[in-house]
Every structure is written in C-alpha cells, then in structure tokens.
Backbone as a ProteinNet text record, in pm:
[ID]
protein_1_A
[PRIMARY]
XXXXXXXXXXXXXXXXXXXXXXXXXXXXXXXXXXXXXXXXXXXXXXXXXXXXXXXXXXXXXXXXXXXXXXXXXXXXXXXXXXXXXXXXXXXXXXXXXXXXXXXXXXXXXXXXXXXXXXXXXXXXXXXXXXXXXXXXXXXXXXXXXXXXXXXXXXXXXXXXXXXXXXXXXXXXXXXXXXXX
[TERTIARY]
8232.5	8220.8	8157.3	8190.8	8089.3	7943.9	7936.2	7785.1	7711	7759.6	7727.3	7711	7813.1	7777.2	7714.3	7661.1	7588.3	7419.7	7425.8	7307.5	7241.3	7321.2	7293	7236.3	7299.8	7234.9	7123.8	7089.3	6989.1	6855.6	6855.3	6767.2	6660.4	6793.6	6737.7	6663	6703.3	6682.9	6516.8	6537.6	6392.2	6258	6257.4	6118.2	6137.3	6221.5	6271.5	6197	6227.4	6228.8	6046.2	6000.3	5915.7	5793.6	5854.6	5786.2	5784.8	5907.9	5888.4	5773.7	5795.1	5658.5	5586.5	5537.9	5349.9	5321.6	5414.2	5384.8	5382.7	5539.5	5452.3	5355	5290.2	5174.4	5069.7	5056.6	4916	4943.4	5037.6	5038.9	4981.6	5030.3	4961.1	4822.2	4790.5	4629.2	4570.1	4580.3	4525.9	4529	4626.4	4637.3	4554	4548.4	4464.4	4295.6	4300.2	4116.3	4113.5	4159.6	4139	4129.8	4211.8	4229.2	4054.9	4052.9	3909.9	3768.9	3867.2	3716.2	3706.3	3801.1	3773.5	3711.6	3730.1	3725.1	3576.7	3554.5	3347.2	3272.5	3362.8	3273.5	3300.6	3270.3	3232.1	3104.8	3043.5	2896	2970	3081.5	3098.8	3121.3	3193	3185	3075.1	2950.9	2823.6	2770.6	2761.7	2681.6	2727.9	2634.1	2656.4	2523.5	2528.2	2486.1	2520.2	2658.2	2726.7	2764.3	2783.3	2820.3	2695.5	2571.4	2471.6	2388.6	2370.8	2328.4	2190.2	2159.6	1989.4	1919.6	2002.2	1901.5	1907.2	1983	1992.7	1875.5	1867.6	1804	1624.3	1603.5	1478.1	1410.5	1549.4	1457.5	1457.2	1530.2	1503.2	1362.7	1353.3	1258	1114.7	1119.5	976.3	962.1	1085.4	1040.6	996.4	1059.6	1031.4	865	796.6	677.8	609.3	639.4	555.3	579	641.3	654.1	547.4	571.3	481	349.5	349.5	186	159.9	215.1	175.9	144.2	223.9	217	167.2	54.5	-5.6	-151.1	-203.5	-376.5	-508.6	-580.8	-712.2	-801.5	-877.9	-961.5	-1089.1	-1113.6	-1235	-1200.6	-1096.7	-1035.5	-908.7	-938.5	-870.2	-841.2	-909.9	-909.9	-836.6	-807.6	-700.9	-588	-523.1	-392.2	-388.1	-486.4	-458.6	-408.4	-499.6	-422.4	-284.3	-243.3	-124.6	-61.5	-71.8	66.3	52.7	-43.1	-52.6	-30	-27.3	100.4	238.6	234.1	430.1	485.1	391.3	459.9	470.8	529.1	590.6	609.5	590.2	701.2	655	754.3	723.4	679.8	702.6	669	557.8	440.3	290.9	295.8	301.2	257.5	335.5	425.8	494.6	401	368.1	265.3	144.7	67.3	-61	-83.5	73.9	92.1	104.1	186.9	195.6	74.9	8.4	-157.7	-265.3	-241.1	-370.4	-464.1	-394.9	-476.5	-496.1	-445	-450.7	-578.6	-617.1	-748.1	-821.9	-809.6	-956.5	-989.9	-901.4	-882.6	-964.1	-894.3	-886.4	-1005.6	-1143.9	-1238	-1307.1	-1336	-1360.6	-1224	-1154.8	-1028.3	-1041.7	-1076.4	-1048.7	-926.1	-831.6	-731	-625.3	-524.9	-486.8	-336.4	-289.6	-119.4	-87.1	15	38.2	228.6	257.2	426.5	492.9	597	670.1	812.9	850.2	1041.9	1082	1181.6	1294.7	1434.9	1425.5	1573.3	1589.8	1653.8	1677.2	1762.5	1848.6	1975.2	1972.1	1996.1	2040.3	2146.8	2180.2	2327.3	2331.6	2266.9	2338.3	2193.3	2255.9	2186.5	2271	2179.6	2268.7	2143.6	2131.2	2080.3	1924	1835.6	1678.4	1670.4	1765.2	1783.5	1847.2	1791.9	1818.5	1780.8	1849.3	1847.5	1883.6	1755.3	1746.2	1785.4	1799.1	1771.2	1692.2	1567.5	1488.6	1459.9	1423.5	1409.7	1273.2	1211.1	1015	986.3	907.7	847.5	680.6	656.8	494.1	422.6	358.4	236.9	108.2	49.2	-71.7	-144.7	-277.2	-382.9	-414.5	-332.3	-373.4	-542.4	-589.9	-754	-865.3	-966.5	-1084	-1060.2	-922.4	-909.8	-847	-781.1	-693.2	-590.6	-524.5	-350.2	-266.5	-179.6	-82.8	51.1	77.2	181.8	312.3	408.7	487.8	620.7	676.7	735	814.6	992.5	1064.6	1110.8	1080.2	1120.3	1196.6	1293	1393.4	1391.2	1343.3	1319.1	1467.7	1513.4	1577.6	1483.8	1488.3	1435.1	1462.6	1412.7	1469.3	1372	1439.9	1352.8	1399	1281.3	1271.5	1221.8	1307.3	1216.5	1111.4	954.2	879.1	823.7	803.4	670.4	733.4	909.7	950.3	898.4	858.7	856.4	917.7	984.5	1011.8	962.7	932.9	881.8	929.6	882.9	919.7	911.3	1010.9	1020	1051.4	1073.9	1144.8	1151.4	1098.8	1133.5	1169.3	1265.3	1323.2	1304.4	1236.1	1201.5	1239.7	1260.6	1340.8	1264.4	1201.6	1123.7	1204.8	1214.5	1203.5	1154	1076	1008.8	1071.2	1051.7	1125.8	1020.2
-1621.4	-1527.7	-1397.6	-1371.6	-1227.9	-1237.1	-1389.3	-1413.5	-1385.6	-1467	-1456.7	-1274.5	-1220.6	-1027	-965.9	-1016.1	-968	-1028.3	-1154.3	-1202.5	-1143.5	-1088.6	-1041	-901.6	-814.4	-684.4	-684.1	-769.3	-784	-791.8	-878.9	-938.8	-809.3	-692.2	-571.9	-476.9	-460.3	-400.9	-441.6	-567.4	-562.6	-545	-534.7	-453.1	-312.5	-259	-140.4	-86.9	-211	-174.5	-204.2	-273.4	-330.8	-195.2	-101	-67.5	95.7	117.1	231.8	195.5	62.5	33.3	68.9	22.6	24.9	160.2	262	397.5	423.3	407.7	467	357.9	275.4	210.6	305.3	334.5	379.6	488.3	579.5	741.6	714.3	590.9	590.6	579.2	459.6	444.7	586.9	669.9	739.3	872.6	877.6	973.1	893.3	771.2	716.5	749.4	685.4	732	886.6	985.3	1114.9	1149.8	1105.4	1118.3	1022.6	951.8	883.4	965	1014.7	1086.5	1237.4	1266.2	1379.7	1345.8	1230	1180.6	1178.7	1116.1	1072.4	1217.9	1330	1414.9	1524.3	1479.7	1571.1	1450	1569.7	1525.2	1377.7	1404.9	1294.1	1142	1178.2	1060.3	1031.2	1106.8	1055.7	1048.6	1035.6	961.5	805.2	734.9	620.3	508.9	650	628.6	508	501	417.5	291.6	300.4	189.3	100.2	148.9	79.8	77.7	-54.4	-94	-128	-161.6	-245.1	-93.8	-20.9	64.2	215.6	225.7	310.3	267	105.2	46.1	36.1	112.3	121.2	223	289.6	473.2	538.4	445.5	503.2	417	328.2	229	308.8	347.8	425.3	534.1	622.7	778	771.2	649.3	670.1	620.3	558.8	506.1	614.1	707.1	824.8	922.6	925.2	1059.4	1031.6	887.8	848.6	838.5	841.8	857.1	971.8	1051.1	1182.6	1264.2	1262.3	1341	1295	1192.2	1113.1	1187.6	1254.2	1291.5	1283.7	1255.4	1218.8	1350.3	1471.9	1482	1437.4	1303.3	1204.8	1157	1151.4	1106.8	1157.5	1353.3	1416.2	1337.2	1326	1220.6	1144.1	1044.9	930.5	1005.9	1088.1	1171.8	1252.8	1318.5	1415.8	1273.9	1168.9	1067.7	997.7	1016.6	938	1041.9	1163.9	1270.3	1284.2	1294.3	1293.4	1210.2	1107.1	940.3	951.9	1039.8	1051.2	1163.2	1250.6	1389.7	1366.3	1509.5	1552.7	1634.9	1720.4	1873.3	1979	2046.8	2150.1	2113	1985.1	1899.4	1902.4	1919.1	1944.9	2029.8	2158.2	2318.7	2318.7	2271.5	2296.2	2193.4	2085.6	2036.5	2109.6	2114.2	2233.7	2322.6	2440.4	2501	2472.8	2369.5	2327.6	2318.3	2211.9	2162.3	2218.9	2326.2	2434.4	2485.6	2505.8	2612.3	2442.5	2353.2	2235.9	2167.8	2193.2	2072.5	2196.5	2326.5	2403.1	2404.3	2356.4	2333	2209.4	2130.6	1994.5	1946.3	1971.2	1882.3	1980.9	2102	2162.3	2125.3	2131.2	2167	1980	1881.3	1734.9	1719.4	1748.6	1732.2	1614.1	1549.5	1422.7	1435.6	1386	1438.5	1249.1	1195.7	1045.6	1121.5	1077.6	1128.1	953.4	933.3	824.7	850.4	811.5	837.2	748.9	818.8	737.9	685.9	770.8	739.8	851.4	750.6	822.5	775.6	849	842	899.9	820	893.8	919.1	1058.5	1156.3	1134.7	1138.6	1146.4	1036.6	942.8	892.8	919.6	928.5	958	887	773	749.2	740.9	849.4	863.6	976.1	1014.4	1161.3	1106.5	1136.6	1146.4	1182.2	1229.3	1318	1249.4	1258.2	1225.8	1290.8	1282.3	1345.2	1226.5	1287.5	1251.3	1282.9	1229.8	1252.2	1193.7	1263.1	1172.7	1199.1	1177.2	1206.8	1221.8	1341.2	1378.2	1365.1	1307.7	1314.8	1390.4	1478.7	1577.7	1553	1527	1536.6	1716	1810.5	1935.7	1953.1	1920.1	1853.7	1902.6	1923.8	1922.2	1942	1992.2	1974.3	1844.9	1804.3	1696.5	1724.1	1790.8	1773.3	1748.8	1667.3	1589.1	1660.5	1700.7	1751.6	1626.3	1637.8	1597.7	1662.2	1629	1737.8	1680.6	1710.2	1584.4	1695.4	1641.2	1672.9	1635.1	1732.8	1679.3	1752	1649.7	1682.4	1668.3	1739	1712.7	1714.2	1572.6	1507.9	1504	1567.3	1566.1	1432.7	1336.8	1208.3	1161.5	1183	1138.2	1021	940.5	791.1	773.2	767.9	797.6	693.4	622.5	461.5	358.5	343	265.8	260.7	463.2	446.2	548.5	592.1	721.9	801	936.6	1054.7	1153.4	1209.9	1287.5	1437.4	1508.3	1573.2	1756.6	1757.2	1859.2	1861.6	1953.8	1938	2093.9	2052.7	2166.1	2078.3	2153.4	2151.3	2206.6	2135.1	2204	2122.7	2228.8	2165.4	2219.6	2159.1	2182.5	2133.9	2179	2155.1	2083	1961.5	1874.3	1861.2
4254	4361.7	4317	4180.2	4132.3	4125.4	4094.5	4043	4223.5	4390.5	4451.9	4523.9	4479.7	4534.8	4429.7	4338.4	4225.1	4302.8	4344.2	4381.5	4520	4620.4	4723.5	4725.8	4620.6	4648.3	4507.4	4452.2	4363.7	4462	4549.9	4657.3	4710.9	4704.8	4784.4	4677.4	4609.9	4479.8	4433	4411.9	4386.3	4407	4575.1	4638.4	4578.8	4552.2	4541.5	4379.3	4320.9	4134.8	4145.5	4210.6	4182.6	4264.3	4347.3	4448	4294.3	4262.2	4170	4056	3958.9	3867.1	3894.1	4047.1	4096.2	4111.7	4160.2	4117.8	3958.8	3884.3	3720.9	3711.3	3728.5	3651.5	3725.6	3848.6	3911.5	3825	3848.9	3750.5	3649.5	3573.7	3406.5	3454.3	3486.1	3540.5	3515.6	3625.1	3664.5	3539.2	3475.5	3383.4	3235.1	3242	3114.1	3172.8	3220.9	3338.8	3274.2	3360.5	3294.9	3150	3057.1	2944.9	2896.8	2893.9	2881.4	2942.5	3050.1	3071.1	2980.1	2997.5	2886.9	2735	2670.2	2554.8	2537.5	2673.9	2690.2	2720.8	2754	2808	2668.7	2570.1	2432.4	2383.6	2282.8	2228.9	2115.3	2080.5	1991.6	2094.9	2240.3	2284.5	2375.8	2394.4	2442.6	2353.6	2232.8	2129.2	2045.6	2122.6	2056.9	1967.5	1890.7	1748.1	1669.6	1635.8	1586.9	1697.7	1775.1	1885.3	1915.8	1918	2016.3	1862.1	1775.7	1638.2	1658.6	1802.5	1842.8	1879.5	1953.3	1987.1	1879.2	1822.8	1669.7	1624.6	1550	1461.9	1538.2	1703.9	1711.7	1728.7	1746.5	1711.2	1600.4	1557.3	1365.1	1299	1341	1261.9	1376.6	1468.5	1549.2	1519.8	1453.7	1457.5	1262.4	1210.4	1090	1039.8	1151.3	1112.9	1204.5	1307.2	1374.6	1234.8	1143.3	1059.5	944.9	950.1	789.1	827.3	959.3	986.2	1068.6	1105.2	1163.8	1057.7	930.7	858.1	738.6	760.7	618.1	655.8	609	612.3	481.2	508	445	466.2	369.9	466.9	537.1	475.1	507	653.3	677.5	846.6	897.5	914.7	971.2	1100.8	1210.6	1345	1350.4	1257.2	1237.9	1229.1	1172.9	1191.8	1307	1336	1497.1	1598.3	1610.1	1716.7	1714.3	1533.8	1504	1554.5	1536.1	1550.6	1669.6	1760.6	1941.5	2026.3	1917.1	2004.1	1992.4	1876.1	1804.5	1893.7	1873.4	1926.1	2098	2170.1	2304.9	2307.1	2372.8	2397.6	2288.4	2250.8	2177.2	2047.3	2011.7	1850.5	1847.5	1982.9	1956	1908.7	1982.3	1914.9	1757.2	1756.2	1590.4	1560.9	1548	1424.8	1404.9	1564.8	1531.9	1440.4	1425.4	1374.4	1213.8	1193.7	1045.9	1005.3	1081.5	1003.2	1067.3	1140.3	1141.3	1056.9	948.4	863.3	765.5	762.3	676.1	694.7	871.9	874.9	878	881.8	844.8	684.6	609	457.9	409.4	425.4	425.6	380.5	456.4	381.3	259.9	232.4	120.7	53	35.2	-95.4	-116.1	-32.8	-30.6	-58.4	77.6	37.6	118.5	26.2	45.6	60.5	163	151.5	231.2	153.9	189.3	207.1	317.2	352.8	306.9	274.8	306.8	299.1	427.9	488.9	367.6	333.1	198	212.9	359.1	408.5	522.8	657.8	797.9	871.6	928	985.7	1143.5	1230.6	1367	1361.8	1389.4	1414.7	1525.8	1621.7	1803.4	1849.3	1919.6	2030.5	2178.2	2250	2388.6	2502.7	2574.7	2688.7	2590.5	2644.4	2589.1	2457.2	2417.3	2317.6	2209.4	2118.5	1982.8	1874.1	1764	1656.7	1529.1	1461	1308.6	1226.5	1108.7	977.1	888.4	841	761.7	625.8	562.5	432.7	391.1	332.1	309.2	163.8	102.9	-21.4	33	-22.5	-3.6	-106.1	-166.8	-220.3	-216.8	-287.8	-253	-371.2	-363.8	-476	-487.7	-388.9	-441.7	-419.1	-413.2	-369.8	-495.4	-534.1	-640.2	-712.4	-781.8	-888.6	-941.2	-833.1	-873.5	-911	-948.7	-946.2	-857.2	-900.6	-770.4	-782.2	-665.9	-639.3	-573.8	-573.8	-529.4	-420.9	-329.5	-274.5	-204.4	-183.9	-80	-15.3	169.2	264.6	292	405.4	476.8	609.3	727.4	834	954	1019.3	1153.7	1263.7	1303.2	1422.5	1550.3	1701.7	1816	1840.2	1928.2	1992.5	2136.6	2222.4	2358.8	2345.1	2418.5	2481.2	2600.3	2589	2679.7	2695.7	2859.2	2863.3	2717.1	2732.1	2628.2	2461.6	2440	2297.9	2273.7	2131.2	2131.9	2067.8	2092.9	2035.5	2007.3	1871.9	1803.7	1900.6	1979.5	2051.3	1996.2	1922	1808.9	1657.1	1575.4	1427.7	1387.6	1296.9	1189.4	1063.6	1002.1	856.4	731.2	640.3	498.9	416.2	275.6	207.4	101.1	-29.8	-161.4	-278.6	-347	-486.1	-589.5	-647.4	-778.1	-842.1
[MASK]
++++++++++++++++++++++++++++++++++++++++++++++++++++++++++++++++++++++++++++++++++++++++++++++++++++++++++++++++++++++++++++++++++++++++++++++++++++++++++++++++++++++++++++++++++++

C-alpha cells in the first residue's frame, strides 16, 4: 500500500521535474552560446591559423613564392621583377616596395646589381576569412655589383595578406634587417 501512494503522487511530479530541467538546460544553453560567443569575438578566437591546415598551408606557400620573387632582381631584367612584385603586391605594399626599390632600379644597371631573396622559413600568426599575417624570414644574396663582392643579408619580414580573384597578396610589410 506505500509502494501504491508513493506511485500516485510521483505521476504528478514528473511533468513538474521534467518541466524545471527544460528550463535549467535552456538557461545553460543559452549561457554556453554567450560564453562561446565571447570566446570567438577576440583576435585569438577569429584566427584560425592553427585550425584551418589547407588554407594556412596556401597562404604561406603563395606569399612565400610572391616574396622570393618580388624581391629577387637582375639588373639585365629589372621588368621581370616590377611585374612579379605588381602581381604580389595591393594596397599600400605598392607604394612601400616603390619606395624600397626606387633608388635600386635607378642603380641597378650601372652598379650591375644582383639581389636573389630566398624565404628560409614562414609562419602565419593570424588567418581570419581573407586576412592574414606572416612572419618571414629570407636570405638575400647581393653581388654588391662591379666590383663583385657578395654580400649576404637575412631578413625578417611581417607580412599583411589579402585574398584577391582567389590569390593572395602581399598587402602590408614591416621590415627588419640585420647584417651576419
């Protein structure tokens, strides 16, 4: 007879127990959602640098072959580098290269001078959507020009990169050079 008045007001109870859960579960819901969104709305959780391995692995492998040839020059075929760096570049990364190799291609064919760049190692710090940011590292080569002495020189570039007509371009540079 206990088990049957134990069974009757159980009956009622349970729309009851079941009706309080679906509130704390929606509360949690709704308080995990927020908490997530806060998480995504910092630069560390819109960068998925580390998360997205195909598309890391194609703006590093495009901005690292726009650097080794934007910044590789001959002066027998200045032309061949103005078009490599005017396919790579965008934005303000034009006027900053101009600027770098301004006074270089008024040089260039008296001094005969030869500068071969090659990336040694490059890392995307932030991808986000079409944006992303390198750090580069190159080794330069210079014949120094008529006299011939070769210089050597390792760069280390920070890279801004827009994705434009499905390629990406070198959109921004900060530059750090030092002598070994």
């Amino acid at each position: 007879m206990v088990a049957l008045n134990a069974g009757a007001g159980t009956g009622r109870r349970v729309p009851a127990v079941l009706g309080v859960a679906t509130v704390l579960l929606g509360g949690f819901a709704f308080w995990a959602h927020q908490q997530e969104a806060q998480l995504y709305d910092t630069d560390a959780g819109r960068n998925s640098a580390l998360a997205d391995g195909a598309r890391t692995s194609e703006v590093k492998g495009q901005i690292v072959e726009a650097v080794n040839k934007a910044f590789t020059y001959d002066y027998q075929d200045l032309a061949r580098t103005d078009r490599a760096a005017h396919s790579a570049l965008t934005g303000p990364a034009i006027k900053q290269y101009n600027v770098l190799f301004g006074q270089i291609k008024t040089e260039a064919a008296d001094r005969k001078l030869i500068l071969t760049t090659k990336v040694t190692e490059a890392s995307v710090t932030y991808l986000h959507g079409d944006a992303a940011r390198l750090l580069v590292f190159a080794d330069q080569y210079n014949n120094q020009g008529a006299d011939g002495q070769e210089a050597y020189v390792t760069t280390m570039l920070a890279v801004d990169a827009v994705r434009r007509d499905d390629q990406w371009k070198i959109a921004g540079l900060d530059t750090f050079t030092g002598r070994s």
